Amino acid sequence: MVVRESLSPLTSFLVGGIILATLYLLALRLKTRRARHKIIKQRGCEAPPRLPLKDAFFGVDGIYDALRAARTKTYLDYKRSHYALHGNTFSYKFSTLSVISTIEPENIKTVLSTAFKDYVVGAPRRNAYLPLLGNSIVLADGAQWEHSRALLRPSFARSQVSDLSMLDIHVENLIRTIPRDGSTVDLGDLFLCYTADVTTDLMFGESIQSLSRPEAFQTNLMRAFRDAQAGAVRRFRLGSFARFVPQSTFYQAVKQVHTYVDAHINRAIKQHESLKQSLNDSGREDERYVFLHELLKVTGDGEIVRNELVAIFFAGRDTTSALLSNLFFVLARNPRIWQRLRDEVNQLQGRKPTLDELKTMKYLGSCLNEALRLYPVVPASSRVALRDTVLPEGGGVNERSPVFVAAGSLVVFHYFALHQRKDLWGPDADEFRPERWQNEKASWVMLTHLSTSMICANAY
Ligand code: HEM
């Protein structure tokens, strides 16, 4: 005899609901698959080579290798070896993300320019840096990004008309700190102090003055800057596994950086009203350019101001100091280039240059470009696909077919590997040769990189 037990109404409702939801999800998946298949067929997409990882689902071995390479300071070589083995575009898994890694200029141009609207900065960068940089321009997307740019544009615009005299005292401090007795000096540390001094002066109207107080380099604050930045980079490399590792040093450093910046902001907010009043009364403009004061003219929200200031501090300080360090590293090893640069500088006959004169110093410009090419201070970047889209190159056996990029995929580009491609730069791509910049055509490969860098200096 068969006993039929009827299901309770609640159970029937739940079971029915689960079945319907499953069917709905399956239908949705099928629809997505069909739509993707159509794009792949229409655009002639082919898959790029796949990075062979032991853990094909989450790429845990890849994450472990990347962290180990970072710890042993061989990360760039580690990444370069992937391009050498698998070509200029390849794919892999990184925790739950599908990644496409590329050093094809056309692909980078597509992501950052022609198909800009198909991509966002996305969760990987945002999650890693949010505790430090908040909702600032470097983590923002869409309307929020446009809002940040509109907010910052007037402050950057005023900085461009300012003269170079603000830098004088810091350059003098820098030169004074370099020993004259022929002893060895680590210019890298001094440049980091120099850019910290300049950036804080420019941002707050009050420099941290680490060059005139060498012990300041070892202060908690300087350590906090370093730990906060290093912690955020590590969080990015760990991806969604970051939450499983201890991060107290990172959070303490972030707190210290914020406390330092907040103190300046709170003081400036208090001063702002009285300053505005006195400027109105006297009918003149605030003479000394201070980024924080410019920002307070457009918003009085302390948190917004702090986020943008911290982001600009980190975007501006390390990039500039790394560029200076790299440039002097190569100049110290190239007496011919050093002499040619000195000849150009000597045309000033000991005078300080004006901004316009600086812009006409062609060989200096070529040396800076070449240092940025060989040692890009922003060595890599990435974007997440907002919708299904296509990269123009990198698929198939010859790597010339378009590559399908599913919504949610991370596209990573490594400038340090792109800038050393011999097929693009010639057989001497590994060499520091500023003269290559005197040939205008040489600059197109860097265009994609530099056009974004130019945002920092010019586009505001
Ligand atoms: C050698 C010097 C520099 C280089 C090579 C450089 C490079 C770059 C690059 C490649 C990006 C785009 C990153 C991305 O993919 O999202 C960027 C963004 C940015 N940089 Fe720089 N940068 C330099 C100096 C500076 C300085 C001095 C400042 C500020 C004082 C600055 C502020 C910014 C800001 C605010 C952004 C975000 C722009 C946006 O999303 O609209 N950078 N930089």
Coordinates of C-alpha atoms and ligand atoms in Angstrom, one line a residue:
M1 CA 0.0 0.0 0.0
V2 CA 1.4 3.4 -1.0
V3 CA 1.1 6.1 1.7
R4 CA 0.8 9.6 0.3
E5 CA 1.7 12.3 2.7
S6 CA 0.6 15.7 1.4
L7 CA 3.1 18.6 1.7
S8 CA 2.2 21.5 4.0
P9 CA 1.2 24.7 2.1
L10 CA 4.4 26.4 3.3
T11 CA 6.6 23.6 2.0
S12 CA 4.8 23.5 -1.3
F13 CA 5.2 27.2 -1.6
L14 CA 9.0 27.0 -0.9
V15 CA 9.6 24.1 -3.2
G16 CA 7.6 25.8 -6.0
G17 CA 9.5 29.0 -5.4
I18 CA 12.9 27.2 -5.6
I19 CA 11.9 25.4 -8.8
L20 CA 10.7 28.7 -10.4
A21 CA 13.8 30.6 -9.3
T22 CA 16.0 27.8 -10.7
L23 CA 14.1 27.8 -14.0
Y24 CA 14.3 31.6 -14.2
L25 CA 18.1 31.6 -13.5
L26 CA 18.6 28.8 -16.1
A27 CA 16.6 30.8 -18.7
L28 CA 18.6 33.9 -17.9
R29 CA 21.8 32.0 -18.3
L30 CA 20.7 30.6 -21.5
K31 CA 19.8 34.0 -22.8
T32 CA 23.1 35.4 -21.7
R33 CA 25.0 32.5 -23.4
R34 CA 23.1 33.0 -26.6
A35 CA 23.7 36.8 -26.6
R36 CA 27.4 36.2 -25.9
H37 CA 27.7 33.5 -28.6
K38 CA 26.2 36.0 -31.1
I39 CA 28.8 38.7 -30.2
I40 CA 31.6 36.2 -30.4
K41 CA 30.4 35.0 -33.9
Q42 CA 29.6 38.5 -35.2
R43 CA 32.9 40.0 -34.1
G44 CA 35.0 36.9 -34.9
C45 CA 36.3 36.6 -31.3
E46 CA 38.8 33.9 -30.4
A47 CA 40.0 33.0 -26.9
P48 CA 43.5 34.2 -25.9
P49 CA 46.0 31.7 -24.4
R50 CA 45.3 30.7 -20.9
L51 CA 47.8 31.0 -18.1
P52 CA 48.3 27.4 -16.8
L53 CA 47.4 27.4 -13.1
K54 CA 47.2 24.4 -10.9
D55 CA 44.0 25.8 -9.3
A56 CA 41.9 26.5 -12.4
F57 CA 38.9 27.7 -10.4
F58 CA 40.3 30.4 -8.0
G59 CA 43.9 30.6 -9.1
V60 CA 45.2 30.3 -5.5
D61 CA 48.6 29.2 -6.7
G62 CA 48.8 32.3 -9.0
I63 CA 48.0 34.5 -6.0
Y64 CA 50.6 32.8 -3.9
D65 CA 53.2 33.1 -6.6
A66 CA 52.4 36.8 -7.1
L67 CA 52.7 37.5 -3.4
R68 CA 56.0 35.6 -3.1
A69 CA 57.3 37.5 -6.1
A70 CA 56.3 40.8 -4.5
R71 CA 58.0 39.8 -1.2
T72 CA 61.2 38.9 -3.0
K73 CA 61.0 42.1 -5.2
T74 CA 60.8 40.1 -8.4
Y75 CA 57.2 40.9 -9.2
L76 CA 57.9 42.7 -12.5
D77 CA 60.2 39.9 -13.8
Y78 CA 57.5 37.4 -12.7
K79 CA 54.9 39.2 -14.8
R80 CA 57.2 39.8 -17.7
S81 CA 57.9 36.0 -17.8
H82 CA 54.2 35.4 -18.3
Y83 CA 54.1 37.7 -21.4
A84 CA 57.3 36.0 -22.7
L85 CA 55.7 32.6 -22.4
H86 CA 52.1 33.2 -23.3
G87 CA 52.1 36.2 -25.6
N88 CA 50.9 39.8 -25.3
T89 CA 47.4 38.8 -24.2
F90 CA 46.4 35.9 -22.0
S91 CA 43.6 35.0 -19.5
Y92 CA 43.5 33.4 -16.0
K93 CA 41.4 33.1 -12.9
F94 CA 42.1 35.4 -9.9
S95 CA 39.9 34.3 -6.9
T96 CA 36.4 34.7 -8.3
L97 CA 37.4 37.0 -11.1
S98 CA 38.1 36.1 -14.8
V99 CA 41.2 38.2 -15.8
I100 CA 42.5 39.2 -19.2
S101 CA 46.1 40.5 -19.0
T102 CA 47.3 42.5 -22.0
I103 CA 50.2 44.6 -23.3
E104 CA 48.6 45.3 -26.7
P105 CA 48.4 49.1 -27.2
E106 CA 45.2 48.8 -29.2
N107 CA 43.6 46.9 -26.3
I108 CA 44.7 49.5 -23.8
K109 CA 43.5 52.3 -26.0
T110 CA 40.1 50.6 -26.3
V111 CA 39.6 50.2 -22.5
L112 CA 40.8 53.7 -21.6
S113 CA 39.4 55.6 -24.6
T114 CA 37.3 54.2 -27.4
A115 CA 35.2 51.8 -25.2
F116 CA 35.6 53.9 -22.0
K117 CA 31.9 53.6 -21.2
D118 CA 32.1 49.8 -21.2
Y119 CA 34.5 49.8 -18.2
V120 CA 34.7 50.9 -14.6
V121 CA 37.5 51.1 -12.0
G122 CA 35.4 48.4 -10.3
A123 CA 35.4 46.4 -7.1
P124 CA 39.0 45.0 -7.0
R125 CA 40.7 48.4 -6.8
R126 CA 37.8 49.9 -4.9
N127 CA 37.7 47.3 -2.2
A128 CA 41.5 47.4 -1.8
Y129 CA 41.9 51.1 -1.5
L130 CA 38.5 52.3 0.0
P131 CA 39.6 52.4 3.7
L132 CA 42.5 54.7 2.7
L133 CA 41.1 56.8 -0.2
G134 CA 37.4 56.8 0.5
N135 CA 35.0 57.9 -2.3
S136 CA 37.7 59.9 -4.1
I137 CA 38.4 60.5 -7.8
V138 CA 40.8 57.5 -8.1
L139 CA 38.1 55.0 -7.0
A140 CA 35.1 56.7 -8.5
D141 CA 33.1 55.7 -11.6
G142 CA 30.4 57.2 -13.7
A143 CA 28.5 60.2 -12.2
Q144 CA 30.6 60.1 -9.0
W145 CA 33.8 60.3 -11.1
E146 CA 32.5 63.3 -13.1
H147 CA 31.5 64.9 -9.8
S148 CA 35.0 64.5 -8.4
R149 CA 36.6 65.8 -11.6
A150 CA 34.3 68.9 -11.6
L151 CA 35.2 69.4 -7.9
L152 CA 38.9 69.2 -8.5
R153 CA 39.2 71.0 -11.8
P154 CA 39.2 74.6 -10.5
S155 CA 41.8 73.8 -7.9
F156 CA 44.1 72.2 -10.4
A157 CA 43.5 75.0 -12.9
R158 CA 44.8 77.6 -10.5
S159 CA 47.9 75.6 -9.7
Q160 CA 49.0 75.7 -13.3
V161 CA 49.3 79.5 -13.4
S162 CA 51.3 79.6 -10.2
D163 CA 55.0 80.3 -10.5
L164 CA 57.8 78.0 -9.5
S165 CA 59.0 80.0 -6.5
M166 CA 57.1 77.7 -4.1
L167 CA 59.5 74.9 -5.1
D168 CA 62.7 76.9 -4.4
I169 CA 62.9 76.3 -0.7
H170 CA 62.3 72.6 -1.1
V171 CA 64.9 72.2 -3.9
E172 CA 67.4 74.2 -1.8
N173 CA 66.7 71.9 1.2
L174 CA 67.2 68.9 -1.1
I175 CA 70.5 70.1 -2.4
R176 CA 71.7 71.0 1.1
T177 CA 70.9 67.5 2.4
I178 CA 73.1 65.8 -0.2
P179 CA 76.6 65.1 1.3
R180 CA 79.5 66.9 -0.4
D181 CA 82.3 64.7 0.9
G182 CA 81.8 62.0 -1.7
S183 CA 80.0 59.6 0.7
T184 CA 77.2 57.4 -0.6
V185 CA 73.7 58.7 -0.3
D186 CA 70.3 57.1 -1.0
L187 CA 68.7 59.7 -3.3
G188 CA 65.5 57.6 -3.3
D189 CA 64.8 58.4 0.4
L190 CA 65.7 62.1 -0.2
F191 CA 63.3 62.4 -3.2
L192 CA 60.5 60.8 -1.2
C193 CA 61.1 63.4 1.5
Y194 CA 61.3 66.2 -1.1
T195 CA 58.0 65.2 -2.8
A196 CA 56.3 64.8 0.7
D197 CA 57.5 68.3 1.6
V198 CA 56.3 69.8 -1.7
T199 CA 53.0 68.0 -1.7
T200 CA 52.1 68.9 1.9
D201 CA 53.1 72.5 1.3
L202 CA 51.0 72.7 -1.9
M203 CA 48.0 70.9 -0.3
F204 CA 47.9 72.4 3.2
G205 CA 50.1 75.6 2.9
E206 CA 52.3 74.0 5.5
S207 CA 55.1 71.6 4.7
I208 CA 55.9 68.5 6.7
Q209 CA 59.5 69.6 6.3
S210 CA 61.1 66.2 6.3
L211 CA 64.2 67.3 4.5
S212 CA 65.2 69.9 7.0
R213 CA 64.5 67.4 9.8
P214 CA 66.0 64.1 8.5
E215 CA 64.7 62.4 11.6
A216 CA 61.2 63.1 10.3
F217 CA 61.7 60.5 7.6
Q218 CA 61.6 57.9 10.4
T219 CA 58.6 59.5 12.2
N220 CA 55.4 57.6 12.7
L221 CA 53.7 59.7 10.1
M222 CA 56.1 58.9 7.3
R223 CA 55.9 55.2 8.3
A224 CA 52.1 55.5 8.2
F225 CA 52.2 56.8 4.6
R226 CA 54.4 53.9 3.6
D227 CA 52.4 51.2 5.5
A228 CA 49.0 52.5 4.3
Q229 CA 50.1 52.4 0.7
A230 CA 51.8 49.0 0.9
G231 CA 48.8 47.6 2.7
A232 CA 46.4 48.7 0.0
V233 CA 48.6 47.2 -2.7
R234 CA 48.7 43.9 -0.8
R235 CA 44.9 44.0 -0.4
F236 CA 44.6 44.4 -4.2
R237 CA 47.0 41.5 -4.9
L238 CA 45.0 39.3 -2.4
G239 CA 41.7 40.1 -4.0
S240 CA 38.7 38.6 -2.1
F241 CA 41.1 36.6 0.1
A242 CA 42.3 39.9 1.8
R243 CA 39.6 39.6 4.4
F244 CA 41.2 36.4 5.7
V245 CA 44.6 37.9 6.5
P246 CA 45.5 40.2 9.5
Q247 CA 45.6 43.8 8.5
S248 CA 46.0 45.7 11.8
T249 CA 49.2 47.6 10.6
F250 CA 47.3 48.8 7.5
Y251 CA 44.3 50.0 9.5
Q252 CA 46.4 51.8 12.1
A253 CA 48.4 53.5 9.3
V254 CA 45.2 54.6 7.6
K255 CA 43.9 56.0 10.9
Q256 CA 47.1 58.0 11.3
V257 CA 47.1 59.4 7.8
H258 CA 43.5 60.5 8.2
T259 CA 44.1 62.1 11.6
Y260 CA 47.0 64.1 10.1
V261 CA 44.9 65.3 7.1
D262 CA 41.8 65.9 9.2
A263 CA 43.7 68.2 11.6
H264 CA 44.7 70.4 8.6
I265 CA 41.1 70.4 7.2
N266 CA 39.4 71.2 10.6
R267 CA 41.8 74.1 11.1
A268 CA 41.3 75.3 7.5
I269 CA 37.5 75.1 7.8
K270 CA 37.7 77.3 10.9
Q271 CA 40.1 79.8 9.2
H272 CA 38.2 79.7 5.9
E273 CA 35.2 81.8 6.9
S274 CA 37.4 84.6 8.5
L275 CA 39.8 84.4 5.5
K276 CA 36.9 84.7 3.0
Q277 CA 35.7 87.7 5.0
S278 CA 39.0 89.5 5.1
L279 CA 39.6 88.8 1.3
N280 CA 36.2 90.2 0.5
D281 CA 36.9 93.3 2.6
S282 CA 40.3 93.9 1.0
G283 CA 38.9 93.0 -2.5
R284 CA 42.0 90.9 -3.4
E285 CA 42.5 87.2 -4.2
D286 CA 44.1 84.7 -1.8
E287 CA 47.7 85.1 -3.0
R288 CA 49.3 81.9 -1.8
Y289 CA 47.9 78.9 -3.7
V290 CA 46.8 76.2 -1.3
F291 CA 45.0 73.2 -2.7
L292 CA 42.9 72.7 0.5
H293 CA 41.7 76.3 0.5
E294 CA 40.8 76.0 -3.2
L295 CA 38.8 72.9 -2.5
L296 CA 37.0 74.5 0.5
K297 CA 35.8 77.2 -1.9
V298 CA 33.7 74.5 -3.7
T299 CA 32.7 72.2 -0.8
G300 CA 32.6 72.5 2.9
D301 CA 32.2 68.8 3.4
G302 CA 35.3 67.7 5.5
E303 CA 35.0 64.0 4.5
I304 CA 34.9 64.8 0.7
V305 CA 37.8 67.1 1.1
R306 CA 39.8 64.5 3.0
N307 CA 39.2 61.7 0.5
E308 CA 40.3 63.8 -2.4
L309 CA 43.3 65.2 -0.6
V310 CA 44.6 61.8 0.5
A311 CA 44.0 60.4 -3.0
I312 CA 46.0 63.3 -4.6
F313 CA 48.7 63.0 -2.0
F314 CA 49.3 59.4 -2.8
A315 CA 48.8 59.9 -6.6
G316 CA 51.3 62.8 -6.7
R317 CA 54.0 62.0 -4.1
D318 CA 55.3 58.6 -5.0
T319 CA 54.9 59.0 -8.7
T320 CA 57.1 62.1 -8.7
S321 CA 59.7 60.8 -6.3
A322 CA 60.0 57.5 -8.2
L323 CA 60.4 59.3 -11.5
L324 CA 63.2 61.4 -10.0
S325 CA 64.9 58.4 -8.4
N326 CA 64.8 56.4 -11.7
L327 CA 66.1 59.3 -13.7
F328 CA 69.1 59.9 -11.4
F329 CA 69.7 56.2 -11.3
V330 CA 70.3 56.1 -15.0
L331 CA 72.0 59.5 -15.2
A332 CA 74.6 58.3 -12.7
R333 CA 75.4 55.4 -15.1
N334 CA 75.4 57.4 -18.3
P335 CA 78.0 60.2 -18.4
R336 CA 77.3 61.1 -22.0
I337 CA 73.6 61.7 -21.3
W338 CA 74.4 63.5 -18.1
Q339 CA 76.8 65.9 -20.0
R340 CA 74.2 66.6 -22.7
L341 CA 71.6 67.4 -20.1
R342 CA 74.0 69.7 -18.3
D343 CA 74.8 71.5 -21.6
E344 CA 71.1 72.2 -22.0
V345 CA 70.7 73.4 -18.4
N346 CA 73.9 75.5 -18.7
Q347 CA 72.2 77.6 -21.4
L348 CA 70.3 79.2 -18.5
Q349 CA 73.7 80.5 -17.3
G350 CA 73.0 79.7 -13.7
R351 CA 69.5 81.4 -13.7
K352 CA 66.4 79.6 -12.5
P353 CA 64.1 78.7 -15.4
T354 CA 60.6 80.1 -15.8
L355 CA 57.8 77.6 -16.4
D356 CA 57.8 78.5 -20.2
E357 CA 61.6 77.9 -20.4
L358 CA 61.2 74.6 -18.7
K359 CA 58.7 73.5 -21.4
T360 CA 61.2 74.3 -24.1
M361 CA 64.0 72.2 -22.7
K362 CA 63.7 69.4 -25.2
Y363 CA 66.5 67.1 -24.0
L364 CA 65.2 67.3 -20.4
G365 CA 61.7 66.3 -21.6
S366 CA 63.2 63.4 -23.6
C367 CA 65.1 62.2 -20.5
L368 CA 61.9 62.3 -18.4
N369 CA 59.9 60.5 -21.1
E370 CA 62.6 57.9 -21.4
A371 CA 62.7 57.3 -17.6
L372 CA 58.9 57.0 -17.6
R373 CA 59.1 54.5 -20.5
L374 CA 61.8 52.3 -19.1
Y375 CA 60.6 52.5 -15.5
P376 CA 56.9 53.5 -15.6
V377 CA 56.1 54.8 -12.1
V378 CA 52.5 53.6 -12.5
P379 CA 53.6 50.2 -13.7
A380 CA 50.1 48.7 -14.3
S381 CA 46.5 49.5 -14.2
S382 CA 43.2 47.7 -14.6
R383 CA 39.5 48.1 -15.3
V384 CA 36.4 45.9 -14.9
A385 CA 34.0 45.3 -17.8
L386 CA 30.6 46.8 -17.0
R387 CA 28.9 44.9 -19.8
D388 CA 29.9 42.2 -22.4
T389 CA 32.4 43.8 -24.7
V390 CA 35.3 43.1 -27.0
L391 CA 39.0 43.8 -27.2
P392 CA 40.4 44.3 -30.7
E393 CA 43.4 42.0 -30.4
G394 CA 45.0 39.0 -28.6
G395 CA 42.8 36.0 -29.6
G396 CA 43.5 32.9 -31.5
V397 CA 46.8 31.2 -32.4
N398 CA 48.3 34.3 -34.1
E399 CA 46.9 36.6 -31.3
R400 CA 45.4 38.9 -33.9
S401 CA 41.7 38.0 -33.4
P402 CA 39.3 40.1 -31.2
V403 CA 38.8 38.8 -27.7
F404 CA 35.4 38.6 -26.0
V405 CA 35.3 40.2 -22.6
A406 CA 32.4 39.0 -20.4
A407 CA 30.8 41.5 -18.1
G408 CA 32.6 41.5 -14.7
S409 CA 36.0 40.5 -16.1
L410 CA 39.1 42.3 -15.0
V411 CA 41.3 43.7 -17.8
V412 CA 44.8 44.3 -16.5
F413 CA 47.6 46.1 -18.5
H414 CA 51.2 46.2 -17.5
Y415 CA 53.0 49.3 -18.8
F416 CA 56.4 48.1 -17.7
A417 CA 56.2 45.1 -20.1
L418 CA 54.5 47.1 -22.9
H419 CA 57.3 49.7 -22.8
Q420 CA 60.0 47.1 -23.3
R421 CA 58.5 45.4 -26.3
K422 CA 61.3 45.1 -28.8
D423 CA 58.8 44.8 -31.7
L424 CA 57.5 48.2 -30.9
W425 CA 60.6 50.0 -29.5
G426 CA 63.4 48.3 -31.5
P427 CA 66.2 46.0 -30.4
D428 CA 67.5 48.6 -27.9
A429 CA 64.2 48.7 -26.0
D430 CA 66.0 47.7 -22.8
E431 CA 68.4 50.7 -23.1
F432 CA 67.9 54.2 -21.7
R433 CA 68.2 56.3 -24.9
P434 CA 66.5 59.7 -24.6
E435 CA 67.3 60.5 -28.3
R436 CA 64.5 58.1 -29.3
W437 CA 62.0 60.8 -28.2
Q438 CA 63.4 63.3 -30.7
N439 CA 61.6 61.1 -33.3
E440 CA 58.0 62.1 -32.8
K441 CA 56.7 58.7 -34.0
A442 CA 58.3 57.0 -31.0
S443 CA 55.7 58.5 -28.7
W444 CA 52.6 56.7 -30.0
V445 CA 53.1 53.5 -28.0
M446 CA 53.2 55.5 -24.8
L447 CA 50.2 57.5 -25.8
T448 CA 47.7 55.3 -24.0
H449 CA 49.7 55.5 -20.8
L450 CA 50.7 59.1 -21.0
S451 CA 47.2 60.3 -22.0
T452 CA 45.9 59.1 -18.7
S453 CA 48.9 60.6 -16.9
M454 CA 48.2 63.9 -18.6
I455 CA 44.9 63.9 -16.9
C456 CA 46.9 64.6 -13.7
A457 CA 48.7 67.6 -15.1
N458 CA 46.6 69.1 -17.8
A459 CA 43.1 67.9 -18.2
Y460 CA 41.6 69.6 -15.2
Ligands
HEM1 C1 55.3 61.1 -13.0 C2 54.2 61.5 -12.6 C3 52.9 60.9 -12.8 C4 52.5 59.8 -13.5 C5 53.3 58.9 -14.4 C6 51.1 59.6 -13.3 C7 50.3 58.6 -13.9 C8 49.0 58.4 -13.7 C9 48.2 57.4 -14.4 C10 48.7 56.3 -15.4 C11 46.9 57.5 -14.0 C12 45.7 56.7 -14.4 C13 45.5 55.5 -13.5 C14 44.4 54.7 -13.8 O1 44.5 53.8 -14.7 O2 43.3 54.9 -13.3 C15 46.8 58.7 -13.1 C16 45.7 59.1 -12.4 C17 45.7 60.2 -11.6 N1 46.8 61.0 -11.2 FE1 48.7 60.8 -11.8 N2 50.6 60.5 -12.4 C18 51.7 61.3 -12.1 C19 51.7 62.4 -11.2 C20 50.5 62.9 -10.6 C21 50.5 64.1 -9.7 C22 51.7 65.0 -9.4 C23 49.2 64.2 -9.3 C24 48.6 65.3 -8.4 C25 49.2 66.2 -7.8 C26 48.4 63.1 -9.9 C27 47.1 63.0 -9.7 C28 46.3 62.0 -10.3 C29 44.9 61.9 -10.2 C30 44.0 62.8 -9.3 C31 44.5 60.8 -11.0 C32 43.1 60.2 -11.2 C33 42.6 60.9 -12.4 C34 41.1 60.5 -12.8 O3 40.7 59.3 -12.5 O4 40.5 61.3 -13.5 N3 49.3 62.4 -10.6 N4 48.1 59.2 -12.9

